[in-house]
Short mmCIF file of C-alpha atoms in Angstrom, two decimals:
data_model
loop_
_atom_site.label_atom_id
_atom_site.label_comp_id
_atom_site.label_asym_id
_atom_site.label_seq_id
_atom_site.Cartn_x
_atom_site.Cartn_y
_atom_site.Cartn_z
CA UNK A 1 0.00 0.00 0.00
CA UNK A 2 1.29 3.46 -0.77
CA UNK A 3 0.54 6.65 1.08
CA UNK A 4 -1.66 9.16 -0.65
CA UNK A 5 -0.80 12.81 -0.78
CA UNK A 6 -2.22 15.09 1.88
CA UNK A 7 -5.91 15.57 1.14
CA UNK A 8 -5.60 19.35 0.86
CA UNK A 9 -2.66 21.55 0.07
CA UNK A 10 -3.97 24.83 -1.25
CA UNK A 11 -4.54 27.94 0.81
CA UNK A 12 -8.22 27.74 -0.11
CA UNK A 13 -8.43 24.58 2.00
CA UNK A 14 -8.38 26.64 5.20
CA UNK A 15 -11.53 27.64 6.99
CA UNK A 16 -12.90 31.15 7.09
CA UNK A 17 -11.57 31.41 10.64
CA UNK A 18 -8.09 31.05 12.03
CA UNK A 19 -8.11 27.50 13.40
CA UNK A 20 -5.86 24.84 11.97
CA UNK A 21 -7.67 22.22 9.92
CA UNK A 22 -8.08 18.54 10.81
CA UNK A 23 -9.02 16.41 7.81
CA UNK A 24 -10.11 12.82 8.36
CA UNK A 25 -9.56 10.82 5.20
CA UNK A 26 -12.43 8.35 5.15
CA UNK A 27 -11.18 6.79 1.92
CA UNK A 28 -7.92 5.88 3.68
CA UNK A 29 -9.92 4.62 6.66
CA UNK A 30 -11.92 2.29 4.40
CA UNK A 31 -8.74 1.07 2.73
CA UNK A 32 -7.17 0.32 6.10
CA UNK A 33 -10.15 -1.72 7.26
CA UNK A 34 -10.28 -3.63 3.96
CA UNK A 35 -6.55 -4.35 4.20
CA UNK A 36 -6.89 -5.75 7.74
CA UNK A 37 -10.02 -7.66 6.83
CA UNK A 38 -8.10 -9.26 3.97
CA UNK A 39 -5.26 -10.30 6.27
CA UNK A 40 -7.55 -12.41 8.46
CA UNK A 41 -9.45 -14.01 5.60
CA UNK A 42 -12.77 -15.83 5.50
CA UNK A 43 -14.28 -17.06 8.72
CA UNK A 44 -12.76 -14.31 10.86
CA UNK A 45 -14.64 -11.09 11.60
CA UNK A 46 -12.72 -7.81 11.45
CA UNK A 47 -14.35 -5.65 14.11
CA UNK A 48 -13.76 -1.93 14.75
CA UNK A 49 -12.57 -0.33 17.99
CA UNK A 50 -14.11 3.14 18.44
CA UNK A 51 -12.89 4.13 21.89
CA UNK A 52 -12.16 7.78 22.73
CA UNK A 53 -14.27 9.22 19.93
CA UNK A 54 -12.73 6.92 17.35
CA UNK A 55 -9.19 7.68 18.54
CA UNK A 56 -9.93 11.39 18.12
CA UNK A 57 -11.21 11.10 14.56
CA UNK A 58 -14.97 11.08 15.25
CA UNK A 59 -16.63 7.84 16.31
CA UNK A 60 -19.96 8.30 14.56
CA UNK A 61 -18.42 9.25 11.22
CA UNK A 62 -15.93 6.40 11.44
CA UNK A 63 -18.62 3.98 12.55
CA UNK A 64 -20.99 4.90 9.72
CA UNK A 65 -18.20 4.78 7.15
CA UNK A 66 -16.95 1.35 8.17
CA UNK A 67 -20.44 -0.08 8.60
CA UNK A 68 -21.17 0.81 4.98
CA UNK A 69 -17.79 -0.72 4.06
CA UNK A 70 -18.79 -4.03 5.63
CA UNK A 71 -17.94 -3.89 9.36
CA UNK A 72 -20.70 -5.11 11.64
CA UNK A 73 -19.08 -5.41 15.08
CA UNK A 74 -17.92 -2.39 17.07
CA UNK A 75 -16.21 -1.94 20.45
CA UNK A 76 -16.47 1.16 22.62
CA UNK A 77 -15.10 1.82 26.10
CA UNK A 78 -18.15 3.32 27.81
CA UNK A 79 -21.90 2.83 27.57
CA UNK A 80 -22.33 6.52 26.70
CA UNK A 81 -20.16 5.96 23.64
CA UNK A 82 -22.29 2.97 22.74
CA UNK A 83 -25.50 4.96 23.05
CA UNK A 84 -24.19 7.65 20.68
CA UNK A 85 -23.13 5.01 18.19
CA UNK A 86 -26.42 3.12 18.44
CA UNK A 87 -28.31 6.22 17.28
CA UNK A 88 -26.35 6.06 14.02
CA UNK A 89 -26.07 2.30 13.63
CA UNK A 90 -29.34 0.67 14.71
CA UNK A 91 -28.37 -2.80 13.47
CA UNK A 92 -24.69 -2.98 14.50
CA UNK A 93 -23.33 -5.27 17.20
CA UNK A 94 -21.86 -3.00 19.90
CA UNK A 95 -19.74 -4.18 22.85
CA UNK A 96 -18.73 -2.08 25.86
CA UNK A 97 -15.13 -2.96 26.71
CA UNK A 98 -14.98 -1.41 30.17
CA UNK A 99 -17.65 -3.81 31.32
CA UNK A 100 -20.93 -3.58 33.16
CA UNK A 101 -21.02 -0.45 35.29
CA UNK A 102 -22.80 -1.04 38.58
CA UNK A 103 -26.47 -0.12 38.52
CA UNK A 104 -26.46 0.79 34.83
CA UNK A 105 -27.85 -2.49 33.43
CA UNK A 106 -30.93 -0.81 31.96
CA UNK A 107 -28.79 1.52 29.82
CA UNK A 108 -27.22 -1.49 28.14
CA UNK A 109 -30.59 -3.17 27.71
CA UNK A 110 -32.43 -0.12 26.35
CA UNK A 111 -29.78 0.54 23.68
CA UNK A 112 -28.95 -3.10 22.92
CA UNK A 113 -25.36 -2.80 24.12
CA UNK A 114 -23.44 -5.94 25.00
CA UNK A 115 -21.28 -5.68 28.11
CA UNK A 116 -17.85 -7.25 28.12
CA UNK A 117 -18.08 -8.95 31.52
CA UNK A 118 -14.75 -8.54 33.29
CA UNK A 119 -15.47 -10.23 36.62
CA UNK A 120 -17.69 -12.82 38.24
CA UNK A 121 -19.40 -9.95 40.06
CA UNK A 122 -20.36 -8.34 36.74
CA UNK A 123 -21.52 -11.68 35.39
CA UNK A 124 -23.70 -12.23 38.47
CA UNK A 125 -25.27 -8.78 38.11
CA UNK A 126 -26.00 -9.22 34.39
CA UNK A 127 -27.39 -12.69 35.08
CA UNK A 128 -29.70 -11.35 37.81
CA UNK A 129 -30.90 -8.55 35.53
CA UNK A 130 -31.62 -11.03 32.73
CA UNK A 131 -33.49 -13.35 35.03
CA UNK A 132 -35.52 -10.43 36.37
CA UNK A 133 -36.67 -9.74 32.82
CA UNK A 134 -37.13 -13.45 32.13
CA UNK A 135 -34.96 -12.97 29.04
CA UNK A 136 -31.63 -14.20 27.72
CA UNK A 137 -29.21 -11.27 27.32
CA UNK A 138 -26.03 -11.26 25.28
CA UNK A 139 -22.56 -10.53 26.64
CA UNK A 140 -18.88 -11.19 26.08
CA UNK A 141 -16.69 -12.84 28.71
CA UNK A 142 -13.24 -11.32 29.10
CA UNK A 143 -10.48 -13.43 30.64
CA UNK A 144 -7.14 -12.09 31.82
CA UNK A 145 -4.34 -14.11 30.24
CA UNK A 146 -1.45 -11.98 31.42
CA UNK A 147 -2.14 -8.25 31.14
CA UNK A 148 -3.61 -7.89 34.65
CA UNK A 149 -5.83 -4.94 33.82
CA UNK A 150 -9.35 -6.23 33.25
CA UNK A 151 -10.81 -9.69 32.87
CA UNK A 152 -11.65 -12.76 34.89
CA UNK A 153 -8.94 -15.12 36.02
CA UNK A 154 -8.32 -18.58 34.64
CA UNK A 155 -9.78 -19.89 37.91
CA UNK A 156 -12.94 -17.88 37.21
CA UNK A 157 -13.11 -19.50 33.78
CA UNK A 158 -13.10 -22.91 35.43
CA UNK A 159 -15.82 -21.83 37.85
CA UNK A 160 -18.11 -20.58 35.10
CA UNK A 161 -17.46 -23.69 33.05
CA UNK A 162 -18.21 -26.02 35.94
CA UNK A 163 -21.05 -24.00 37.53
CA UNK A 164 -23.47 -22.79 34.86
CA UNK A 165 -25.58 -20.88 37.42
CA UNK A 166 -23.03 -18.04 37.26
CA UNK A 167 -24.14 -17.41 33.67
CA UNK A 168 -27.85 -18.21 33.89
CA UNK A 169 -29.78 -15.93 31.55
CA UNK A 170 -26.64 -14.88 29.68
CA UNK A 171 -26.06 -15.70 26.04
CA UNK A 172 -22.28 -15.86 25.64
CA UNK A 173 -21.61 -14.23 22.27
CA UNK A 174 -17.87 -13.89 22.62
CA UNK A 175 -14.90 -15.11 24.66
CA UNK A 176 -12.04 -12.63 24.58
CA UNK A 177 -8.71 -11.62 26.03
CA UNK A 178 -6.23 -8.84 25.27
CA UNK A 179 -2.59 -9.06 24.23
CA UNK A 180 -0.17 -6.95 26.27
CA UNK A 181 2.92 -7.10 24.03
CA UNK A 182 1.69 -7.79 20.50
CA UNK A 183 3.69 -4.85 19.14
CA UNK A 184 6.84 -6.70 20.27
CA UNK A 185 6.47 -9.90 18.21
CA UNK A 186 9.29 -11.79 19.93
CA UNK A 187 8.07 -11.07 23.46
CA UNK A 188 7.60 -14.32 25.35
CA UNK A 189 4.29 -13.13 26.84
CA UNK A 190 2.57 -13.38 23.44
CA UNK A 191 2.97 -17.15 23.28
CA UNK A 192 2.03 -17.51 26.94
CA UNK A 193 -1.16 -15.53 26.45
CA UNK A 194 -2.03 -17.53 23.35
CA UNK A 195 -1.63 -20.81 25.25
CA UNK A 196 -3.69 -19.60 28.21
CA UNK A 197 -6.42 -18.28 25.93
CA UNK A 198 -6.62 -21.55 24.03
CA UNK A 199 -7.14 -23.38 27.31
CA UNK A 200 -9.94 -21.00 28.30
CA UNK A 201 -11.59 -21.41 24.90
CA UNK A 202 -11.90 -25.15 25.43
CA UNK A 203 -14.41 -24.42 28.20
CA UNK A 204 -16.72 -22.50 25.83
CA UNK A 205 -16.77 -24.44 22.56
CA UNK A 206 -19.88 -22.76 21.15
CA UNK A 207 -18.85 -19.10 21.49
CA UNK A 208 -16.82 -16.93 19.15
CA UNK A 209 -13.27 -16.22 20.25
CA UNK A 210 -11.18 -13.02 20.00
CA UNK A 211 -7.62 -12.26 21.13
CA UNK A 212 -5.92 -9.91 18.66
CA UNK A 213 -5.71 -6.14 18.62
CA UNK A 214 -4.07 -4.30 15.68
CA UNK A 215 -0.58 -5.63 16.27
CA UNK A 216 -1.89 -9.09 17.12
CA UNK A 217 -3.26 -9.44 13.59
CA UNK A 218 0.33 -9.40 12.35
CA UNK A 219 1.44 -12.18 14.71
CA UNK A 220 -0.13 -14.72 12.37
CA UNK A 221 -3.21 -16.86 11.89
CA UNK A 222 -2.83 -18.66 15.25
CA UNK A 223 -3.80 -15.39 16.94
CA UNK A 224 -6.82 -14.56 14.75
CA UNK A 225 -9.50 -16.98 16.04
CA UNK A 226 -13.05 -15.87 15.08
CA UNK A 227 -12.65 -12.12 15.47
CA UNK A 228 -9.91 -9.49 15.54
CA UNK A 229 -10.29 -6.05 17.13
CA UNK A 230 -8.10 -3.47 15.34
CA UNK A 231 -7.88 0.04 16.69
CA UNK A 232 -4.78 2.15 16.01
CA UNK A 233 -4.06 0.51 12.64
CA UNK A 234 -7.43 1.65 11.31
CA UNK A 235 -6.45 5.24 12.02
CA UNK A 236 -3.04 5.04 10.35
CA UNK A 237 -0.79 4.07 13.26
CA UNK A 238 1.90 1.51 12.55
CA UNK A 239 0.90 -1.93 13.96
CA UNK A 240 4.37 -3.33 13.22
CA UNK A 241 6.73 -0.73 14.76
CA UNK A 242 9.91 -2.50 13.65
CA UNK A 243 8.84 -2.52 10.01
CA UNK A 244 7.45 -0.08 7.46
CA UNK A 245 3.88 1.03 8.09
CA UNK A 246 1.39 -0.83 5.87
CA UNK A 247 -1.46 1.50 6.81
CA UNK A 248 -2.56 4.74 5.14
CA UNK A 249 -2.60 8.00 7.14
CA UNK A 250 -6.11 8.99 8.17
CA UNK A 251 -5.72 12.15 10.28
CA UNK A 252 -4.19 15.14 8.50
CA UNK A 253 -3.47 18.37 10.38
CA UNK A 254 -2.93 21.40 8.17
CA UNK A 255 -1.99 24.73 9.73
CA UNK A 256 -0.69 27.93 8.14
CA UNK A 257 2.06 30.51 8.45
CA UNK A 258 0.77 33.53 10.38
CA UNK A 259 4.05 35.44 10.69
CA UNK A 260 7.54 35.54 9.13
CA UNK A 261 10.56 37.31 10.57
CA UNK A 262 14.32 37.54 10.27
CA UNK A 263 16.21 36.69 13.45
CA UNK A 264 19.89 37.59 13.83
CA UNK A 265 22.56 35.07 14.74
CA UNK A 266 22.65 34.31 18.46
CA UNK A 267 19.14 35.51 19.33
CA UNK A 268 16.66 33.32 21.27
CA UNK A 269 13.29 32.22 19.92
CA UNK A 270 10.22 31.45 22.06
CA UNK A 271 9.56 30.87 25.75
CA UNK A 272 12.48 30.34 28.06
CA UNK A 273 14.98 31.43 25.39
CA UNK A 274 15.65 27.71 25.09
CA UNK A 275 16.76 27.81 21.46
CA UNK A 276 19.22 30.32 20.02
CA UNK A 277 19.74 30.84 16.29
CA UNK A 278 23.09 29.43 15.12
CA UNK A 279 22.94 31.68 12.04
CA UNK A 280 20.87 34.49 10.64
CA UNK A 281 17.54 32.70 10.36
CA UNK A 282 14.10 33.09 8.94
CA UNK A 283 11.48 31.98 11.44
CA UNK A 284 7.85 31.23 10.61
CA UNK A 285 5.16 31.24 13.29
CA UNK A 286 2.47 28.60 12.75
CA UNK A 287 -1.07 28.59 14.20
CA UNK A 288 -0.99 25.31 16.14
CA UNK A 289 0.25 24.51 19.62
CA UNK A 290 -0.22 22.24 22.59
CA UNK A 291 -3.88 23.28 22.88
CA UNK A 292 -4.28 21.51 19.54
CA UNK A 293 -2.63 18.31 20.75
CA UNK A 294 0.89 19.21 19.61
CA UNK A 295 2.75 18.08 22.72
CA UNK A 296 5.41 20.38 24.17
CA UNK A 297 7.98 17.61 23.86
CA UNK A 298 7.99 17.90 20.06
CA UNK A 299 9.77 21.24 20.41
CA UNK A 300 13.53 21.72 20.59
CA UNK A 301 16.20 23.47 22.64
CA UNK A 302 19.92 24.07 22.43
CA UNK A 303 20.39 21.07 24.72
CA UNK A 304 18.01 18.94 22.60
CA UNK A 305 18.10 20.40 19.10
CA UNK A 306 16.42 17.47 17.35
CA UNK A 307 12.75 18.34 17.58
CA UNK A 308 9.93 17.37 15.28
CA UNK A 309 9.46 18.78 11.81
CA UNK A 310 6.70 20.12 9.61
CA UNK A 311 6.24 19.98 5.83
CA UNK A 312 6.02 23.17 3.76
CA UNK A 313 5.91 23.32 -0.04
CA UNK A 314 7.64 19.99 -0.55
CA UNK A 315 10.30 20.61 2.10
CA UNK A 316 10.74 19.64 5.75
CA UNK A 317 11.42 22.35 8.32
CA UNK A 318 12.32 21.84 12.01
CA UNK A 319 10.27 23.16 14.93
CA UNK A 320 12.50 25.74 16.59
CA UNK A 321 12.21 26.26 20.34
CA UNK A 322 9.34 25.46 22.66
CA UNK A 323 5.78 24.67 21.64
CA UNK A 324 3.39 27.37 22.89
CA UNK A 325 -0.30 26.98 23.66
CA UNK A 326 -1.42 28.28 20.26
CA UNK A 327 1.74 28.49 18.15
CA UNK A 328 5.01 26.94 17.12
CA UNK A 329 8.07 28.55 15.59
CA UNK A 330 9.67 26.83 12.61
CA UNK A 331 13.07 27.46 11.04
CA UNK A 332 12.31 28.05 7.35
CA UNK A 333 15.70 29.49 6.42
CA UNK A 334 16.30 26.70 3.89
CA UNK A 335 12.77 26.72 2.40
CA UNK A 336 12.54 28.38 -1.05
CA UNK A 337 11.04 31.86 -0.88
CA UNK A 338 8.08 31.04 -3.14
CA UNK A 339 6.63 28.73 -0.46
CA UNK A 340 6.80 31.30 2.32
CA UNK A 341 4.02 33.80 2.87
CA UNK A 342 1.32 34.50 5.40
CA UNK A 343 -1.39 31.90 4.90
CA UNK A 344 0.89 29.34 3.25
CA UNK A 345 -0.18 25.78 4.23
CA UNK A 346 1.91 23.75 6.68
CA UNK A 347 1.47 20.02 7.24
CA UNK A 348 1.75 19.27 10.94
CA UNK A 349 0.68 15.64 10.61
CA UNK A 350 -0.35 13.58 7.62
CA UNK A 351 1.18 11.92 4.58
CA UNK A 352 4.68 13.34 5.08
CA UNK A 353 4.86 13.78 8.86
CA UNK A 354 3.18 10.58 9.98
CA UNK A 355 1.53 10.11 13.34
CA UNK A 356 4.16 7.60 14.52
CA UNK A 357 7.01 10.01 13.79
CA UNK A 358 5.29 12.83 15.65
CA UNK A 359 4.46 10.55 18.57
CA UNK A 360 8.08 9.44 18.76
CA UNK A 361 9.24 13.05 19.16
CA UNK A 362 6.53 13.58 21.79
CA UNK A 363 7.91 10.54 23.66
CA UNK A 364 4.50 8.94 23.55
CA UNK A 365 2.47 6.60 21.36
CA UNK A 366 0.25 7.42 18.37
CA UNK A 367 -2.82 6.42 20.40
CA UNK A 368 -2.29 9.28 22.86
CA UNK A 369 -1.42 11.76 20.13
CA UNK A 370 -4.60 11.07 18.14
CA UNK A 371 -6.80 11.07 21.23
CA UNK A 372 -5.43 14.45 22.31
CA UNK A 373 -6.22 16.29 19.09
CA UNK A 374 -7.74 19.58 20.20
CA UNK A 375 -11.41 20.46 19.95
CA UNK A 376 -10.91 23.74 18.12
CA UNK A 377 -9.72 22.33 14.82
CA UNK A 378 -11.91 23.01 11.82
CA UNK A 379 -12.90 19.41 11.02
CA UNK A 380 -13.43 18.12 7.54
CA UNK A 381 -14.25 14.59 6.42
CA UNK A 382 -12.82 13.66 3.04
CA UNK A 383 -15.07 11.01 1.52
#
């Protein structure tokens, strides 16, 4: 798969206001889902993880797009997210990953949301609610195979297998676990979790099984089972960090130059005077900062001169000095003059500055970077 060019590059692409523009490329999103769906082949469902507003890209738009592409199973973190999604997708299968919140059973029931039951206590509560309605209610059972975050223990699996009263009134749609180290293919925990999950699955022969997140898909067919649950890969993050990214970029952040100035040799730029010009420099000020999700760590200083970069007119330019709330300074001394003017477009993230590169400079992961995209962007969905 090859990366497409940024979805907009002309000055006309900016909004009437002064906010930077966030474009979500739904064509790339569809391509990413189709690519992952093709990797798992027939007999395995490629679900969609829509936590945190679709990793910052807009859960309802992503959900609708991928439902029309062929996805039918969706995972959210909270029941509120599931309710919003249900309004758009009346026939989709929607699971709530964070489980059954105490006393909120009716919310799940009213909006046909399936809780991922993470403890025997949750299973008992969902069972009691189902029996009170004299109905059979669907749910997933989540078992902890080594991550120690959510999920029932292996001992709990044995209890539920040997004592069906724990699950009376519950239709078990799915047995699942979650890989802790799938993005490190050689990590010994992957094989251990696979073995433990296989043993749990033997107790529930009639239910669908799911283990793999985005990176888990690339561990091979043994990890696919009946359903995979990609998240970050759908949104353009690299699911195989030690190899080239097979996914297309989905989130594109386009800002603009709002000021240009000449700065003499030896003068500081930005807060804290942390970066001093090593030569006579041309500095562009760009209308995006940490309020827009551009973490302060992507900036640079004299002690740490290797900060992140932006893309202007076919050329890369380094961020110079600290990231401010609403602005960054960029050294454009080496950018040809014809690309430099107030209003000229600047790619902050997209086809040339990918989300993994930017996350690396921010000393974080692409998940956090996408989820922290600011609310004031002018949003546009490219269909």
